[in-house]
Structure formats: C-alpha cells, structure tokens
Amino acid sequence: MNLSKNQVIGFKNTTLNVRCLSGILWLTWPNRHERVLKPGQSAIVTSRGIICIQAFSSSAFRLDKVKKRWWGLPDDIFKKRATPAQ
C-alpha cells in the first residue's frame, strides 16, 4: 500500500503486521499506544478499536493480517495425540 504525505488510513478491530518499505509511518491505537516505523521496521498491532496509520512522508508499506492464537500454547495443542498400546 502507498500513502501520500499526511494521508491517514484506519483499520477496526483487528491484528495487523505493518512493515514499512519506504518513508516514515506513525501508528496509533487506543490507550495511548503509538509507534513510528522507518524503512525495514515492522510492528504487530492488536486493537479492538481503530488502528490509524499516518504517513509523515510519502510511504509504502505492507500489511498482513495476523491470525489470532491462544498465546503461549503450541500450534499442535489441539491435534489428536496417539495413545500408547496397552
């Protein structure tokens, strides 16, 4: 995605991985969280409110939606496990 200088885009109730490809981005989300990204930097942002991304200069960035997980549990926790023969 591309944003012109001072252009803003918002996303509601999601988890995103934002990677800055060029320019400078300012990310803000509820509860006074904010982060500035420069080229090559990325951030994973989760919010039940609105995530705003503003370009401080003409910018290019990549957005990937992140799957929500049960934090701290291995990915295979729900796979059926083999039962040893008796």
mmCIF file with all atom_site columns, C-alpha atoms in Angstrom:
data_model
loop_
_atom_site.group_PDB
_atom_site.id
_atom_site.type_symbol
_atom_site.label_atom_id
_atom_site.label_alt_id
_atom_site.label_comp_id
_atom_site.label_asym_id
_atom_site.label_entity_id
_atom_site.label_seq_id
_atom_site.pdbx_PDB_ins_code
_atom_site.Cartn_x
_atom_site.Cartn_y
_atom_site.Cartn_z
_atom_site.occupancy
_atom_site.B_iso_or_equiv
_atom_site.pdbx_formal_charge
_atom_site.auth_seq_id
_atom_site.auth_comp_id
_atom_site.auth_asym_id
_atom_site.auth_atom_id
_atom_site.pdbx_PDB_model_num
ATOM 1  C CA . MET A 1 1  ? 0.000   0.000   0.000  1.00 0.00 ? 1  MET A CA 1
ATOM 2  C CA . ASN A 1 2  ? 1.049   3.578   -0.547 1.00 0.00 ? 2  ASN A CA 1
ATOM 3  C CA . LEU A 1 3  ? 0.207   6.741   1.361  1.00 0.00 ? 3  LEU A CA 1
ATOM 4  C CA . SER A 1 4  ? 0.952   10.337  0.419  1.00 0.00 ? 4  SER A CA 1
ATOM 5  C CA . LYS A 1 5  ? 2.433   12.719  2.981  1.00 0.00 ? 5  LYS A CA 1
ATOM 6  C CA . ASN A 1 6  ? -0.053  13.263  5.876  1.00 0.00 ? 6  ASN A CA 1
ATOM 7  C CA . GLN A 1 7  ? -2.540  10.745  4.454  1.00 0.00 ? 7  GLN A CA 1
ATOM 8  C CA . VAL A 1 8  ? -4.229  8.534   7.085  1.00 0.00 ? 8  VAL A CA 1
ATOM 9  C CA . ILE A 1 9  ? -5.816  5.087   6.850  1.00 0.00 ? 9  ILE A CA 1
ATOM 10 C CA . GLY A 1 10 ? -7.623  3.194   9.603  1.00 0.00 ? 10 GLY A CA 1
ATOM 11 C CA . PHE A 1 11 ? -8.493  -0.414  10.431 1.00 0.00 ? 11 PHE A CA 1
ATOM 12 C CA . LYS A 1 12 ? -11.005 -1.509  13.066 1.00 0.00 ? 12 LYS A CA 1
ATOM 13 C CA . ASN A 1 13 ? -10.951 -4.485  15.440 1.00 0.00 ? 13 ASN A CA 1
ATOM 14 C CA . THR A 1 14 ? -8.028  -6.445  14.006 1.00 0.00 ? 14 THR A CA 1
ATOM 15 C CA . THR A 1 15 ? -4.444  -7.623  14.413 1.00 0.00 ? 15 THR A CA 1
ATOM 16 C CA . LEU A 1 16 ? -2.006  -6.434  11.743 1.00 0.00 ? 16 LEU A CA 1
ATOM 17 C CA . ASN A 1 17 ? 1.664   -6.843  10.935 1.00 0.00 ? 17 ASN A CA 1
ATOM 18 C CA . VAL A 1 18 ? 2.751   -3.492  9.440  1.00 0.00 ? 18 VAL A CA 1
ATOM 19 C CA . ARG A 1 19 ? 6.092   -3.398  7.583  1.00 0.00 ? 19 ARG A CA 1
ATOM 20 C CA . CYS A 1 20 ? 7.425   -0.037  6.389  1.00 0.00 ? 20 CYS A CA 1
ATOM 21 C CA . LEU A 1 21 ? 9.048   -0.310  2.948  1.00 0.00 ? 21 LEU A CA 1
ATOM 22 C CA . SER A 1 22 ? 9.816   3.404   2.406  1.00 0.00 ? 22 SER A CA 1
ATOM 23 C CA . GLY A 1 23 ? 9.092   6.738   4.070  1.00 0.00 ? 23 GLY A CA 1
ATOM 24 C CA . ILE A 1 24 ? 8.086   7.174   7.720  1.00 0.00 ? 24 ILE A CA 1
ATOM 25 C CA . LEU A 1 25 ? 4.850   5.872   9.247  1.00 0.00 ? 25 LEU A CA 1
ATOM 26 C CA . TRP A 1 26 ? 3.161   6.758   12.526 1.00 0.00 ? 26 TRP A CA 1
ATOM 27 C CA . LEU A 1 27 ? 0.912   4.069   14.006 1.00 0.00 ? 27 LEU A CA 1
ATOM 28 C CA . THR A 1 28 ? -1.551  4.867   16.787 1.00 0.00 ? 28 THR A CA 1
ATOM 29 C CA . TRP A 1 29 ? -4.186  2.739   18.507 1.00 0.00 ? 29 TRP A CA 1
ATOM 30 C CA . PRO A 1 30 ? -6.387  3.076   21.634 1.00 0.00 ? 30 PRO A CA 1
ATOM 31 C CA . ASN A 1 31 ? -4.991  3.514   25.146 1.00 0.00 ? 31 ASN A CA 1
ATOM 32 C CA . ARG A 1 32 ? -2.262  5.925   24.026 1.00 0.00 ? 32 ARG A CA 1
ATOM 33 C CA . HIS A 1 33 ? -0.197  3.391   22.137 1.00 0.00 ? 33 HIS A CA 1
ATOM 34 C CA . GLU A 1 34 ? 1.919   4.673   19.265 1.00 0.00 ? 34 GLU A CA 1
ATOM 35 C CA . ARG A 1 35 ? 4.921   3.692   17.203 1.00 0.00 ? 35 ARG A CA 1
ATOM 36 C CA . VAL A 1 36 ? 6.997   5.266   14.409 1.00 0.00 ? 36 VAL A CA 1
ATOM 37 C CA . LEU A 1 37 ? 8.273   2.945   11.674 1.00 0.00 ? 37 LEU A CA 1
ATOM 38 C CA . LYS A 1 38 ? 11.153  3.616   9.304  1.00 0.00 ? 38 LYS A CA 1
ATOM 39 C CA . PRO A 1 39 ? 12.061  1.525   6.229  1.00 0.00 ? 39 PRO A CA 1
ATOM 40 C CA . GLY A 1 40 ? 12.767  -2.086  7.182  1.00 0.00 ? 40 GLY A CA 1
ATOM 41 C CA . GLN A 1 41 ? 10.982  -1.868  10.538 1.00 0.00 ? 41 GLN A CA 1
ATOM 42 C CA . SER A 1 42 ? 7.755   -3.671  11.367 1.00 0.00 ? 42 SER A CA 1
ATOM 43 C CA . ALA A 1 43 ? 5.243   -3.914  14.189 1.00 0.00 ? 43 ALA A CA 1
ATOM 44 C CA . ILE A 1 44 ? 2.407   -6.238  15.120 1.00 0.00 ? 44 ILE A CA 1
ATOM 45 C CA . VAL A 1 45 ? -0.540  -4.220  16.376 1.00 0.00 ? 45 VAL A CA 1
ATOM 46 C CA . THR A 1 46 ? -3.695  -5.571  18.026 1.00 0.00 ? 46 THR A CA 1
ATOM 47 C CA . SER A 1 47 ? -6.702  -3.435  18.829 1.00 0.00 ? 47 SER A CA 1
ATOM 48 C CA . ARG A 1 48 ? -10.416 -3.782  19.413 1.00 0.00 ? 48 ARG A CA 1
ATOM 49 C CA . GLY A 1 49 ? -10.614 -0.109  18.453 1.00 0.00 ? 49 GLY A CA 1
ATOM 50 C CA . ILE A 1 50 ? -9.203  1.676   15.417 1.00 0.00 ? 50 ILE A CA 1
ATOM 51 C CA . ILE A 1 51 ? -5.575  1.347   14.302 1.00 0.00 ? 51 ILE A CA 1
ATOM 52 C CA . CYS A 1 52 ? -4.529  4.524   12.453 1.00 0.00 ? 52 CYS A CA 1
ATOM 53 C CA . ILE A 1 53 ? -1.551  4.688   10.124 1.00 0.00 ? 53 ILE A CA 1
ATOM 54 C CA . GLN A 1 54 ? -0.342  8.130   9.040  1.00 0.00 ? 54 GLN A CA 1
ATOM 55 C CA . ALA A 1 55 ? 2.478   8.870   6.607  1.00 0.00 ? 55 ALA A CA 1
ATOM 56 C CA . PHE A 1 56 ? 4.950   11.550  7.731  1.00 0.00 ? 56 PHE A CA 1
ATOM 57 C CA . SER A 1 57 ? 6.312   11.466  4.163  1.00 0.00 ? 57 SER A CA 1
ATOM 58 C CA . SER A 1 58 ? 5.264   9.609   1.010  1.00 0.00 ? 58 SER A CA 1
ATOM 59 C CA . SER A 1 59 ? 5.407   5.999   2.164  1.00 0.00 ? 59 SER A CA 1
ATOM 60 C CA . ALA A 1 60 ? 5.000   2.425   1.026  1.00 0.00 ? 60 ALA A CA 1
ATOM 61 C CA . PHE A 1 61 ? 4.163   -0.363  3.432  1.00 0.00 ? 61 PHE A CA 1
ATOM 62 C CA . ARG A 1 62 ? 2.931   -3.920  3.583  1.00 0.00 ? 62 ARG A CA 1
ATOM 63 C CA . LEU A 1 63 ? 0.013   -5.124  5.718  1.00 0.00 ? 63 LEU A CA 1
ATOM 64 C CA . ASP A 1 64 ? -0.525  -8.721  6.737  1.00 0.00 ? 64 ASP A CA 1
ATOM 65 C CA . LYS A 1 65 ? -3.477  -9.769  8.842  1.00 0.00 ? 65 LYS A CA 1
ATOM 66 C CA . VAL A 1 66 ? -2.268  -11.907 11.758 1.00 0.00 ? 66 VAL A CA 1
ATOM 67 C CA . LYS A 1 67 ? -4.197  -14.987 12.862 1.00 0.00 ? 67 LYS A CA 1
ATOM 68 C CA . LYS A 1 68 ? -5.349  -14.772 16.439 1.00 0.00 ? 68 LYS A CA 1
ATOM 69 C CA . ARG A 1 69 ? -3.932  -17.563 18.608 1.00 0.00 ? 69 ARG A CA 1
ATOM 70 C CA . TRP A 1 70 ? -4.058  -18.813 22.130 1.00 0.00 ? 70 TRP A CA 1
ATOM 71 C CA . TRP A 1 71 ? -0.820  -17.166 23.270 1.00 0.00 ? 71 TRP A CA 1
ATOM 72 C CA . GLY A 1 72 ? 1.659   -19.451 24.970 1.00 0.00 ? 72 GLY A CA 1
ATOM 73 C CA . LEU A 1 73 ? 0.212   -22.693 23.627 1.00 0.00 ? 73 LEU A CA 1
ATOM 74 C CA . PRO A 1 74 ? 1.984   -24.721 20.942 1.00 0.00 ? 74 PRO A CA 1
ATOM 75 C CA . ASP A 1 75 ? 0.349   -24.762 17.493 1.00 0.00 ? 75 ASP A CA 1
ATOM 76 C CA . ASP A 1 76 ? -0.296  -28.507 17.743 1.00 0.00 ? 76 ASP A CA 1
ATOM 77 C CA . ILE A 1 77 ? -2.002  -28.422 21.154 1.00 0.00 ? 77 ILE A CA 1
ATOM 78 C CA . PHE A 1 78 ? -5.357  -29.439 19.679 1.00 0.00 ? 78 PHE A CA 1
ATOM 79 C CA . LYS A 1 79 ? -4.074  -32.215 17.424 1.00 0.00 ? 79 LYS A CA 1
ATOM 80 C CA . LYS A 1 80 ? -5.152  -35.694 18.448 1.00 0.00 ? 80 LYS A CA 1
ATOM 81 C CA . ARG A 1 81 ? -2.315  -37.495 20.164 1.00 0.00 ? 81 ARG A CA 1
ATOM 82 C CA . ALA A 1 82 ? -1.597  -41.192 19.645 1.00 0.00 ? 82 ALA A CA 1
ATOM 83 C CA . THR A 1 83 ? -2.474  -43.350 22.631 1.00 0.00 ? 83 THR A CA 1
ATOM 84 C CA . PRO A 1 84 ? 0.140   -45.948 23.583 1.00 0.00 ? 84 PRO A CA 1
ATOM 85 C CA . ALA A 1 85 ? -0.970  -49.601 23.185 1.00 0.00 ? 85 ALA A CA 1
ATOM 86 C CA . GLN A 1 86 ? -1.753  -51.369 26.457 1.00 0.00 ? 86 GLN A CA 1
#
